[in-house]
């Protein structure tokens, strides 16, 4: 991965705890080199000009439909994109550039991932032993026992294999494995897929607890109701970029406080609201155009919209990428 | 016509019963919600009703007769993860037309673009794939549709698009639909009636302790 | 990623005119491998048998421009013998590995689809053959059928299927429980239709890669049992025969008798291995786009 940067842009201005900004992603683009029919290759841009920031003690929910590039953002931060990916832009962690070397060093300790399901665990290893293998410093057994006590996991659970865990237990094991090294930045990629509401709430509360201890949590989900349960800020993804960053509190009523037409449409299509969808679909990366990618589905489209991708602008304590934002 | 479960019971191997003496009637034109704790056997029940799994006790009847074992099935199931229910080595057109030949009007109602037909599954997103899976299951021969967390992995707009199209079609064709979901807002919105799968002996890991 | 950016930045430098992407270079490797093998077979047909007849006037010559690989104690040209031997080996290898792969495909699919009894029986057979040392089983079969090409081919074919059978059986078992296969049943499709339309496309990569990777095994085993005297008759220009005969002359300093044929065999085996590995890379979805 090459990250082009000017060293003057991000000299450490703050040192010590209480980073205002734990993670800052600016102008991130991710492309893939792919084979078309036969031997020709093409470069497919899947994430473009993406900006987000996350402070410690904060939960940022990244909300978008499948194919909007939200998981790729997580992979880019962790440095686990496949080999045919090309990255540009910059990712700052604790105000310092996150280079591939640094990513390798601190992922699993300072930055960690809470995966989607127990399928990410070794199916043939008891969970307590498995959690121990994640420990980087100190006595693994003690660390594992301590974290299991914290998440109310009995020794009996520790002796089980991943497939034996119930939905709620599995969530707790996955979180305990992720935070056992005292990580500061926790990326949860769809941590509650198709789970019962009570388990979802329990898992989200665990994430909230972690931010109370000073961690920053990035919650990646397609489900806006889940995000609203717990997030402070919500970044809405559409077709590979952020179109709006808003305080979670702005999702209320008819969505009048929201800025981007897509966010409003998303809010209104929820079953508890209008349940009336806007027509159309998110474009595929191969069909990305120059202008605003939401334009074909937007009621406010003008010639301005098709020309170039609107820039992110500040609006009412949030940000939006739209010429007609109100 | 009715899809009926009569005193059915099921368990995996020697594990505790997921449910026993469970009965349910789904009428044509009816949209029925099914709720229950996670791990209580909702998915298994959905599979049994659609004939993907054999019930160990009791029986399933479609219009008074056992479920047919050959031919295009009148009870179709749409799964939670569309990427698992399509063959990754098939083109979308072949996937769509595996059971019947949907016309362009139906494709348009479900927002399926013509140029998606020549693509591979891995080139489409989950929301787009699920539209194909739904249309594939909605031939004129389909009498009942079982939607097992059908839109749980999709964004709100796609979810609303798919459900609005299905509800409209259900009215036209007098389809019976079973909505298996833990999303109470969705169930409340689309269903005429809701039943809860009893959860007494259903804690999945009780057998371990 | 580093590699890729490196490659992409090279594109801008005019000095480097030809740059292949991974898929192109893979394809080139595969094609040149196949070209070499075809060339060997073609050459063996074009070369006359004159050179491998006895020429007492040209005995025990060391390698020269006239005789690339030297001549043996009967004055036979070793280059011609090697090429003809290799071509015979390739032929036997191709036949034996094709038979093995087809057997594996049929048994693997049968084990996974025809019920428990068939599965137990086939799994037992696989275990038996895998438990027996390869070469011992081979010698037994070749010996029982009488030496010669027939024994070798049947022997090699009968001993190389178990590994692939196991892989294909596991693959089919997994595919059978996959949702899209279950959906297909509910679309009213028959078992045979599903086997052909859904299962086979997933097995074809295994099939081709298995075919190519079995090849070197088959060739080496053919050469081994011939070397040990259970295989082809001494009159045939087989690599195993050449190597075993040359043993008697190594001590008198005629190194070329074993060196060049042995090296050629190594090269051919290596080429097959390379073709197989490259095919696997191309079929594997995880590396297909790199």
Short mmCIF file of N, CA and C in Angstrom, two decimals, chain C residues 86-247:
data_model
loop_
_atom_site.label_atom_id
_atom_site.label_comp_id
_atom_site.label_asym_id
_atom_site.label_seq_id
_atom_site.Cartn_x
_atom_site.Cartn_y
_atom_site.Cartn_z
N UNK C 86 11.40 -40.63 -23.09
CA UNK C 86 10.56 -39.62 -22.46
C UNK C 86 9.17 -39.64 -23.07
N UNK C 87 9.14 -39.73 -24.39
CA UNK C 87 7.85 -39.70 -25.07
C UNK C 87 7.00 -40.89 -24.65
N UNK C 88 7.65 -42.05 -24.50
CA UNK C 88 6.92 -43.23 -24.02
C UNK C 88 6.41 -42.97 -22.60
N UNK C 89 7.29 -42.38 -21.77
CA UNK C 89 6.90 -42.09 -20.39
C UNK C 89 5.71 -41.14 -20.35
N UNK C 90 5.77 -40.10 -21.18
CA UNK C 90 4.68 -39.13 -21.18
C UNK C 90 3.38 -39.80 -21.60
N UNK C 91 3.49 -40.65 -22.61
CA UNK C 91 2.30 -41.38 -23.08
C UNK C 91 1.71 -42.23 -21.97
N UNK C 92 2.56 -43.00 -21.33
CA UNK C 92 2.07 -43.86 -20.25
C UNK C 92 1.53 -43.01 -19.12
N UNK C 93 2.25 -41.93 -18.81
CA UNK C 93 1.81 -41.03 -17.73
C UNK C 93 0.45 -40.45 -18.02
N UNK C 94 0.27 -39.99 -19.25
CA UNK C 94 -1.00 -39.37 -19.63
C UNK C 94 -2.14 -40.37 -19.50
N UNK C 95 -1.91 -41.55 -20.04
CA UNK C 95 -2.94 -42.58 -20.01
C UNK C 95 -3.28 -42.94 -18.57
N UNK C 96 -2.22 -43.19 -17.78
CA UNK C 96 -2.44 -43.65 -16.41
C UNK C 96 -3.12 -42.57 -15.58
N UNK C 97 -2.69 -41.31 -15.75
CA UNK C 97 -3.28 -40.29 -14.89
C UNK C 97 -4.70 -39.97 -15.34
N UNK C 98 -4.98 -40.06 -16.66
CA UNK C 98 -6.36 -39.86 -17.10
C UNK C 98 -7.27 -40.91 -16.47
N UNK C 99 -6.82 -42.16 -16.56
CA UNK C 99 -7.63 -43.24 -15.97
C UNK C 99 -7.82 -42.98 -14.48
N UNK C 100 -6.73 -42.62 -13.79
CA UNK C 100 -6.83 -42.38 -12.34
C UNK C 100 -7.84 -41.30 -12.02
N UNK C 101 -7.77 -40.19 -12.78
CA UNK C 101 -8.63 -39.06 -12.48
C UNK C 101 -10.09 -39.41 -12.75
N UNK C 102 -10.32 -40.14 -13.82
CA UNK C 102 -11.71 -40.52 -14.12
C UNK C 102 -12.24 -41.47 -13.06
N UNK C 103 -11.40 -42.43 -12.67
CA UNK C 103 -11.80 -43.34 -11.59
C UNK C 103 -12.11 -42.53 -10.33
N UNK C 104 -11.24 -41.57 -10.01
CA UNK C 104 -11.44 -40.77 -8.81
C UNK C 104 -12.73 -39.99 -8.88
N UNK C 105 -13.01 -39.42 -10.04
CA UNK C 105 -14.22 -38.62 -10.21
C UNK C 105 -15.46 -39.48 -10.01
N UNK C 106 -15.45 -40.66 -10.65
CA UNK C 106 -16.62 -41.53 -10.55
C UNK C 106 -16.79 -42.04 -9.12
N UNK C 107 -15.70 -42.55 -8.54
CA UNK C 107 -15.80 -43.09 -7.19
C UNK C 107 -16.14 -42.00 -6.18
N UNK C 108 -15.52 -40.83 -6.35
CA UNK C 108 -15.77 -39.73 -5.42
C UNK C 108 -17.23 -39.30 -5.45
N UNK C 109 -17.77 -39.15 -6.65
CA UNK C 109 -19.18 -38.74 -6.77
C UNK C 109 -20.09 -39.86 -6.26
N UNK C 110 -19.73 -41.10 -6.58
CA UNK C 110 -20.56 -42.23 -6.14
C UNK C 110 -20.58 -42.31 -4.62
N UNK C 111 -19.41 -42.15 -4.01
CA UNK C 111 -19.33 -42.25 -2.55
C UNK C 111 -20.20 -41.20 -1.89
N UNK C 112 -20.23 -40.03 -2.48
CA UNK C 112 -20.93 -38.93 -1.83
C UNK C 112 -22.42 -38.89 -2.17
N UNK C 113 -22.85 -39.61 -3.22
CA UNK C 113 -24.25 -39.47 -3.60
C UNK C 113 -25.05 -40.77 -3.52
N UNK C 114 -24.40 -41.93 -3.50
CA UNK C 114 -25.16 -43.18 -3.63
C UNK C 114 -25.47 -43.85 -2.30
N UNK C 115 -25.33 -43.12 -1.22
CA UNK C 115 -25.75 -43.70 0.05
C UNK C 115 -24.61 -44.28 0.87
N UNK C 116 -25.00 -44.74 2.06
CA UNK C 116 -24.02 -45.08 3.08
C UNK C 116 -23.17 -46.29 2.73
N UNK C 117 -23.81 -47.35 2.20
CA UNK C 117 -23.09 -48.59 1.93
C UNK C 117 -21.98 -48.35 0.92
N UNK C 118 -22.36 -47.68 -0.17
CA UNK C 118 -21.38 -47.40 -1.21
C UNK C 118 -20.25 -46.54 -0.65
N UNK C 119 -20.63 -45.56 0.15
CA UNK C 119 -19.63 -44.66 0.73
C UNK C 119 -18.65 -45.44 1.60
N UNK C 120 -19.18 -46.32 2.46
CA UNK C 120 -18.31 -47.11 3.35
C UNK C 120 -17.35 -47.96 2.53
N UNK C 121 -17.91 -48.60 1.50
CA UNK C 121 -17.10 -49.48 0.67
C UNK C 121 -15.97 -48.70 0.00
N UNK C 122 -16.31 -47.57 -0.60
CA UNK C 122 -15.30 -46.79 -1.33
C UNK C 122 -14.28 -46.21 -0.37
N UNK C 123 -14.76 -45.72 0.78
CA UNK C 123 -13.82 -45.17 1.76
C UNK C 123 -12.85 -46.25 2.24
N UNK C 124 -13.37 -47.47 2.39
CA UNK C 124 -12.53 -48.58 2.82
C UNK C 124 -11.46 -48.86 1.77
N UNK C 125 -11.89 -48.88 0.51
CA UNK C 125 -10.95 -49.11 -0.59
C UNK C 125 -9.86 -48.04 -0.61
N UNK C 126 -10.29 -46.79 -0.42
CA UNK C 126 -9.34 -45.68 -0.40
C UNK C 126 -8.32 -45.91 0.71
N UNK C 127 -8.83 -46.26 1.89
CA UNK C 127 -7.93 -46.49 3.02
C UNK C 127 -6.95 -47.61 2.74
N UNK C 128 -7.45 -48.70 2.15
CA UNK C 128 -6.58 -49.84 1.85
C UNK C 128 -5.45 -49.41 0.92
N UNK C 129 -5.83 -48.70 -0.16
CA UNK C 129 -4.80 -48.32 -1.13
C UNK C 129 -3.85 -47.29 -0.57
N UNK C 130 -4.37 -46.42 0.30
CA UNK C 130 -3.47 -45.42 0.85
C UNK C 130 -2.59 -46.01 1.94
N UNK C 131 -3.07 -47.09 2.57
CA UNK C 131 -2.28 -47.75 3.59
C UNK C 131 -1.11 -48.52 3.00
N UNK C 132 -1.31 -49.06 1.80
CA UNK C 132 -0.24 -49.81 1.13
C UNK C 132 0.81 -48.86 0.60
N UNK C 133 2.09 -49.18 0.78
CA UNK C 133 3.09 -48.34 0.13
C UNK C 133 2.87 -48.39 -1.38
N UNK C 134 2.92 -47.21 -1.98
CA UNK C 134 2.66 -47.04 -3.39
C UNK C 134 3.39 -48.03 -4.27
N UNK C 135 4.69 -48.03 -4.08
CA UNK C 135 5.55 -48.80 -4.98
C UNK C 135 5.29 -50.29 -4.85
N UNK C 136 5.01 -50.72 -3.61
CA UNK C 136 4.76 -52.15 -3.38
C UNK C 136 3.50 -52.58 -4.13
N UNK C 137 2.45 -51.77 -4.00
CA UNK C 137 1.20 -52.09 -4.69
C UNK C 137 1.43 -52.13 -6.20
N UNK C 138 2.19 -51.14 -6.65
CA UNK C 138 2.48 -51.05 -8.07
C UNK C 138 3.19 -52.30 -8.58
N UNK C 139 4.23 -52.70 -7.84
CA UNK C 139 5.02 -53.86 -8.25
C UNK C 139 4.14 -55.11 -8.27
N UNK C 140 3.30 -55.23 -7.21
CA UNK C 140 2.41 -56.39 -7.14
C UNK C 140 1.52 -56.48 -8.36
N UNK C 141 0.88 -55.35 -8.69
CA UNK C 141 -0.05 -55.35 -9.82
C UNK C 141 0.69 -55.60 -11.12
N UNK C 142 1.80 -54.87 -11.31
CA UNK C 142 2.55 -55.02 -12.56
C UNK C 142 3.05 -56.45 -12.71
N UNK C 143 3.49 -57.03 -11.60
CA UNK C 143 4.03 -58.39 -11.61
C UNK C 143 2.92 -59.39 -11.92
N UNK C 144 1.76 -59.19 -11.27
CA UNK C 144 0.64 -60.12 -11.45
C UNK C 144 0.15 -60.11 -12.88
N UNK C 145 0.22 -58.95 -13.54
CA UNK C 145 -0.27 -58.85 -14.92
C UNK C 145 0.81 -59.18 -15.93
N UNK C 146 1.97 -59.60 -15.43
CA UNK C 146 3.09 -59.83 -16.32
C UNK C 146 3.71 -58.52 -16.69
N UNK C 147 5.03 -58.50 -16.79
CA UNK C 147 5.70 -57.23 -17.08
C UNK C 147 5.26 -56.68 -18.43
N UNK C 148 5.73 -55.49 -18.75
CA UNK C 148 5.37 -54.87 -20.02
C UNK C 148 4.46 -53.69 -19.81
N UNK C 149 4.20 -53.00 -20.91
CA UNK C 149 3.46 -51.74 -20.87
C UNK C 149 2.11 -51.92 -20.19
N UNK C 150 1.42 -53.03 -20.49
CA UNK C 150 0.08 -53.22 -19.95
C UNK C 150 0.10 -53.21 -18.43
N UNK C 151 1.02 -53.99 -17.87
CA UNK C 151 1.13 -54.09 -16.42
C UNK C 151 1.43 -52.75 -15.79
N UNK C 152 2.35 -52.01 -16.43
CA UNK C 152 2.74 -50.71 -15.87
C UNK C 152 1.55 -49.76 -15.87
N UNK C 153 0.87 -49.66 -17.02
CA UNK C 153 -0.24 -48.70 -17.13
C UNK C 153 -1.32 -49.04 -16.13
N UNK C 154 -1.72 -50.32 -16.08
CA UNK C 154 -2.79 -50.68 -15.14
C UNK C 154 -2.31 -50.45 -13.71
N UNK C 155 -1.07 -50.81 -13.45
CA UNK C 155 -0.52 -50.62 -12.10
C UNK C 155 -0.55 -49.17 -11.68
N UNK C 156 -0.04 -48.30 -12.55
CA UNK C 156 0.00 -46.87 -12.20
C UNK C 156 -1.42 -46.33 -12.06
N UNK C 157 -2.30 -46.73 -12.98
CA UNK C 157 -3.68 -46.22 -12.94
C UNK C 157 -4.40 -46.67 -11.67
N UNK C 158 -4.10 -47.88 -11.22
CA UNK C 158 -4.83 -48.43 -10.08
C UNK C 158 -4.33 -47.89 -8.75
N UNK C 159 -3.21 -47.24 -8.73
CA UNK C 159 -2.67 -46.85 -7.43
C UNK C 159 -2.71 -45.35 -7.19
N UNK C 160 -3.14 -44.58 -8.18
CA UNK C 160 -3.07 -43.13 -8.00
C UNK C 160 -4.39 -42.44 -7.77
N UNK C 161 -5.49 -43.19 -7.76
CA UNK C 161 -6.78 -42.53 -7.61
C UNK C 161 -7.18 -42.19 -6.17
N UNK C 162 -6.67 -42.91 -5.15
CA UNK C 162 -7.28 -42.71 -3.82
C UNK C 162 -7.24 -41.28 -3.30
N UNK C 163 -6.12 -40.60 -3.42
CA UNK C 163 -6.03 -39.23 -2.92
C UNK C 163 -7.10 -38.33 -3.49
N UNK C 164 -7.19 -38.36 -4.81
CA UNK C 164 -8.13 -37.47 -5.49
C UNK C 164 -9.57 -37.89 -5.19
N UNK C 165 -9.80 -39.19 -5.08
CA UNK C 165 -11.14 -39.67 -4.73
C UNK C 165 -11.58 -39.05 -3.42
N UNK C 166 -10.68 -39.06 -2.47
CA UNK C 166 -10.98 -38.50 -1.17
C UNK C 166 -11.35 -37.02 -1.27
N UNK C 167 -10.55 -36.29 -2.03
CA UNK C 167 -10.80 -34.85 -2.18
C UNK C 167 -12.15 -34.61 -2.83
N UNK C 168 -12.42 -35.37 -3.90
CA UNK C 168 -13.67 -35.15 -4.64
C UNK C 168 -14.87 -35.56 -3.79
N UNK C 169 -14.73 -36.65 -3.03
CA UNK C 169 -15.82 -37.09 -2.16
C UNK C 169 -16.16 -35.99 -1.15
N UNK C 170 -15.12 -35.43 -0.53
CA UNK C 170 -15.34 -34.39 0.48
C UNK C 170 -16.02 -33.18 -0.17
N UNK C 171 -15.54 -32.84 -1.35
CA UNK C 171 -16.09 -31.68 -2.06
C UNK C 171 -17.58 -31.89 -2.37
N UNK C 172 -17.90 -33.09 -2.88
CA UNK C 172 -19.29 -33.36 -3.24
C UNK C 172 -20.18 -33.36 -2.00
N UNK C 173 -19.67 -33.96 -0.91
CA UNK C 173 -20.45 -33.98 0.33
C UNK C 173 -20.80 -32.57 0.76
N UNK C 174 -19.82 -31.69 0.65
CA UNK C 174 -20.03 -30.32 1.07
C UNK C 174 -21.02 -29.62 0.13
N UNK C 175 -20.82 -29.83 -1.17
CA UNK C 175 -21.70 -29.20 -2.16
C UNK C 175 -23.14 -29.65 -1.99
N UNK C 176 -23.29 -30.96 -1.67
CA UNK C 176 -24.65 -31.51 -1.58
C UNK C 176 -25.48 -30.83 -0.51
N UNK C 177 -24.83 -30.39 0.57
CA UNK C 177 -25.57 -29.75 1.64
C UNK C 177 -25.67 -28.24 1.43
N UNK C 178 -25.07 -27.74 0.35
CA UNK C 178 -25.12 -26.29 0.16
C UNK C 178 -26.53 -25.87 -0.23
N UNK C 179 -26.84 -24.63 0.13
CA UNK C 179 -28.21 -24.15 -0.07
C UNK C 179 -28.63 -24.18 -1.52
N UNK C 180 -27.69 -23.80 -2.42
CA UNK C 180 -28.14 -23.70 -3.81
C UNK C 180 -28.50 -25.05 -4.40
N UNK C 181 -27.89 -26.12 -3.90
CA UNK C 181 -28.26 -27.46 -4.36
C UNK C 181 -29.63 -27.84 -3.80
N UNK C 182 -29.87 -27.51 -2.54
CA UNK C 182 -31.17 -27.80 -1.95
C UNK C 182 -32.28 -27.01 -2.64
N UNK C 183 -31.98 -25.75 -2.93
CA UNK C 183 -32.96 -24.93 -3.65
C UNK C 183 -33.27 -25.57 -5.00
N UNK C 184 -32.24 -26.07 -5.66
CA UNK C 184 -32.42 -26.67 -6.98
C UNK C 184 -33.40 -27.84 -6.93
N UNK C 185 -33.31 -28.66 -5.87
CA UNK C 185 -34.28 -29.76 -5.71
C UNK C 185 -35.70 -29.20 -5.66
N UNK C 186 -35.83 -28.07 -4.96
CA UNK C 186 -37.17 -27.47 -4.81
C UNK C 186 -37.64 -26.76 -6.07
N UNK C 187 -36.70 -26.52 -6.98
CA UNK C 187 -37.08 -25.98 -8.28
C UNK C 187 -37.52 -27.13 -9.19
N UNK C 188 -37.51 -28.34 -8.64
CA UNK C 188 -37.99 -29.49 -9.39
C UNK C 188 -36.93 -30.17 -10.23
N UNK C 189 -35.66 -29.96 -9.90
CA UNK C 189 -34.60 -30.57 -10.71
C UNK C 189 -34.26 -31.96 -10.17
N UNK C 190 -33.88 -32.86 -11.10
CA UNK C 190 -33.57 -34.22 -10.70
C UNK C 190 -32.14 -34.30 -10.17
N UNK C 191 -31.85 -35.42 -9.50
CA UNK C 191 -30.51 -35.60 -8.94
C UNK C 191 -29.43 -35.58 -10.01
N UNK C 192 -29.72 -36.22 -11.13
CA UNK C 192 -28.72 -36.29 -12.19
C UNK C 192 -28.47 -34.91 -12.77
N UNK C 193 -29.57 -34.19 -12.99
CA UNK C 193 -29.45 -32.82 -13.52
C UNK C 193 -28.59 -31.98 -12.58
N UNK C 194 -28.81 -32.12 -11.27
CA UNK C 194 -28.05 -31.34 -10.30
C UNK C 194 -26.58 -31.75 -10.31
N UNK C 195 -26.36 -33.08 -10.41
CA UNK C 195 -24.96 -33.55 -10.42
C UNK C 195 -24.21 -32.94 -11.59
N UNK C 196 -24.85 -32.91 -12.76
CA UNK C 196 -24.18 -32.40 -13.96
C UNK C 196 -24.08 -30.87 -13.94
N UNK C 197 -25.19 -30.20 -13.59
CA UNK C 197 -25.22 -28.74 -13.70
C UNK C 197 -24.59 -28.02 -12.51
N UNK C 198 -24.81 -28.55 -11.32
CA UNK C 198 -24.33 -27.84 -10.13
C UNK C 198 -23.00 -28.38 -9.62
N UNK C 199 -22.88 -29.72 -9.57
CA UNK C 199 -21.69 -30.30 -8.94
C UNK C 199 -20.48 -30.30 -9.87
N UNK C 200 -20.70 -30.75 -11.11
CA UNK C 200 -19.55 -30.88 -12.02
C UNK C 200 -18.76 -29.58 -12.21
N UNK C 201 -19.42 -28.45 -12.43
CA UNK C 201 -18.65 -27.22 -12.62
C UNK C 201 -17.71 -26.92 -11.43
N UNK C 202 -18.12 -27.35 -10.24
CA UNK C 202 -17.27 -27.12 -9.08
C UNK C 202 -16.12 -28.11 -9.02
N UNK C 203 -16.31 -29.27 -9.69
CA UNK C 203 -15.27 -30.30 -9.62
C UNK C 203 -14.26 -30.21 -10.75
N UNK C 204 -14.63 -29.50 -11.82
CA UNK C 204 -13.73 -29.45 -12.98
C UNK C 204 -12.33 -28.95 -12.65
N UNK C 205 -12.20 -27.86 -11.87
CA UNK C 205 -10.85 -27.43 -11.52
C UNK C 205 -10.07 -28.53 -10.81
N UNK C 206 -10.70 -29.23 -9.87
CA UNK C 206 -10.05 -30.35 -9.17
C UNK C 206 -9.61 -31.38 -10.19
N UNK C 207 -10.50 -31.60 -11.15
CA UNK C 207 -10.27 -32.61 -12.16
C UNK C 207 -9.00 -32.31 -12.96
N UNK C 208 -8.93 -31.07 -13.48
CA UNK C 208 -7.79 -30.72 -14.34
C UNK C 208 -6.50 -30.63 -13.55
N UNK C 209 -6.58 -29.99 -12.40
CA UNK C 209 -5.36 -29.86 -11.60
C UNK C 209 -4.89 -31.23 -11.15
N UNK C 210 -5.86 -32.09 -10.76
CA UNK C 210 -5.52 -33.44 -10.36
C UNK C 210 -4.84 -34.19 -11.49
N UNK C 211 -5.38 -34.02 -12.68
CA UNK C 211 -4.83 -34.69 -13.86
C UNK C 211 -3.37 -34.32 -14.05
N UNK C 212 -3.09 -33.03 -14.00
CA UNK C 212 -1.75 -32.57 -14.29
C UNK C 212 -0.79 -32.92 -13.15
N UNK C 213 -1.28 -32.84 -11.92
CA UNK C 213 -0.38 -33.12 -10.80
C UNK C 213 -0.12 -34.62 -10.63
N UNK C 214 -1.01 -35.46 -11.17
CA UNK C 214 -0.78 -36.91 -11.08
C UNK C 214 0.27 -37.35 -12.07
N UNK C 215 0.35 -36.60 -13.13
CA UNK C 215 1.26 -36.89 -14.23
C UNK C 215 2.69 -37.20 -13.79
N UNK C 216 3.35 -36.26 -13.08
CA UNK C 216 4.72 -36.54 -12.65
C UNK C 216 4.83 -37.79 -11.80
N UNK C 217 3.83 -38.01 -10.94
CA UNK C 217 3.83 -39.24 -10.13
C UNK C 217 3.85 -40.46 -11.01
N UNK C 218 2.94 -40.44 -11.97
CA UNK C 218 2.81 -41.59 -12.85
C UNK C 218 4.12 -41.84 -13.60
N UNK C 219 4.72 -40.77 -14.11
CA UNK C 219 5.96 -40.93 -14.88
C UNK C 219 7.07 -41.49 -13.98
N UNK C 220 7.21 -40.92 -12.80
CA UNK C 220 8.27 -41.35 -11.90
C UNK C 220 8.07 -42.80 -11.48
N UNK C 221 6.83 -43.16 -11.22
CA UNK C 221 6.58 -44.54 -10.79
C UNK C 221 6.80 -45.53 -11.93
N UNK C 222 6.44 -45.09 -13.12
CA UNK C 222 6.70 -45.95 -14.28
C UNK C 222 8.21 -46.18 -14.41
N UNK C 223 8.97 -45.08 -14.29
CA UNK C 223 10.42 -45.18 -14.40
C UNK C 223 10.99 -46.05 -13.27
N UNK C 224 10.43 -45.88 -12.06
CA UNK C 224 10.95 -46.63 -10.92
C UNK C 224 10.77 -48.13 -11.11
N UNK C 225 9.54 -48.54 -11.46
CA UNK C 225 9.37 -50.00 -11.52
C UNK C 225 10.08 -50.59 -12.73
N UNK C 226 10.23 -49.78 -13.78
CA UNK C 226 11.01 -50.27 -14.90
C UNK C 226 12.48 -50.42 -14.48
N UNK C 227 12.95 -49.43 -13.72
CA UNK C 227 14.31 -49.47 -13.21
C UNK C 227 14.52 -50.72 -12.35
N UNK C 228 13.52 -51.05 -11.56
CA UNK C 228 13.63 -52.22 -10.68
C UNK C 228 13.42 -53.52 -11.43
N UNK C 229 13.04 -53.43 -12.70
CA UNK C 229 12.94 -54.63 -13.51
C UNK C 229 11.56 -55.26 -13.56
N UNK C 230 10.55 -54.57 -13.04
CA UNK C 230 9.20 -55.14 -13.08
C UNK C 230 8.34 -54.50 -14.17
N UNK C 231 8.94 -53.57 -14.89
CA UNK C 231 8.12 -52.79 -15.80
C UNK C 231 8.31 -53.17 -17.26
N UNK C 232 8.67 -52.19 -18.06
CA UNK C 232 8.80 -52.38 -19.49
C UNK C 232 9.99 -53.29 -19.79
N UNK C 233 9.93 -53.92 -20.95
CA UNK C 233 11.01 -54.84 -21.31
C UNK C 233 12.25 -54.05 -21.68
N UNK C 234 13.44 -54.67 -21.52
CA UNK C 234 14.71 -53.96 -21.78
C UNK C 234 14.85 -53.47 -23.21
N UNK C 235 14.03 -54.00 -24.15
CA UNK C 235 14.17 -53.58 -25.54
C UNK C 235 13.53 -52.25 -25.81
N UNK C 236 12.62 -51.85 -24.94
CA UNK C 236 11.92 -50.59 -25.18
C UNK C 236 12.78 -49.42 -24.69
N UNK C 237 12.74 -48.31 -25.42
CA UNK C 237 13.58 -47.16 -25.04
C UNK C 237 12.96 -46.39 -23.88
N UNK C 238 12.82 -47.01 -22.70
CA UNK C 238 12.20 -46.32 -21.57
C UNK C 238 13.28 -45.73 -20.68
N UNK C 239 12.94 -44.64 -20.02
CA UNK C 239 13.91 -43.97 -19.15
C UNK C 239 14.35 -44.90 -18.03
N UNK C 240 13.42 -45.65 -17.49
CA UNK C 240 13.76 -46.57 -16.41
C UNK C 240 14.77 -47.61 -16.89
N UNK C 241 14.55 -48.12 -18.10
CA UNK C 241 15.47 -49.11 -18.67
C UNK C 241 16.85 -48.49 -18.85
N UNK C 242 16.87 -47.28 -19.43
CA UNK C 242 18.15 -46.61 -19.68
C UNK C 242 18.92 -46.44 -18.37
N UNK C 243 18.22 -45.95 -17.35
CA UNK C 243 18.88 -45.68 -16.07
C UNK C 243 19.40 -46.96 -15.44
N UNK C 244 18.60 -48.02 -15.50
CA UNK C 244 19.03 -49.23 -14.82
C UNK C 244 20.22 -49.86 -15.56
N UNK C 245 20.21 -49.82 -16.90
CA UNK C 245 21.35 -50.36 -17.66
C UNK C 245 22.62 -49.57 -17.36
N UNK C 246 22.45 -48.24 -17.27
CA UNK C 246 23.63 -47.39 -17.16
C UNK C 246 24.36 -47.61 -15.83
N UNK C 247 23.65 -48.18 -14.85
CA UNK C 247 24.27 -48.42 -13.55
C UNK C 247 25.57 -49.21 -13.70
#
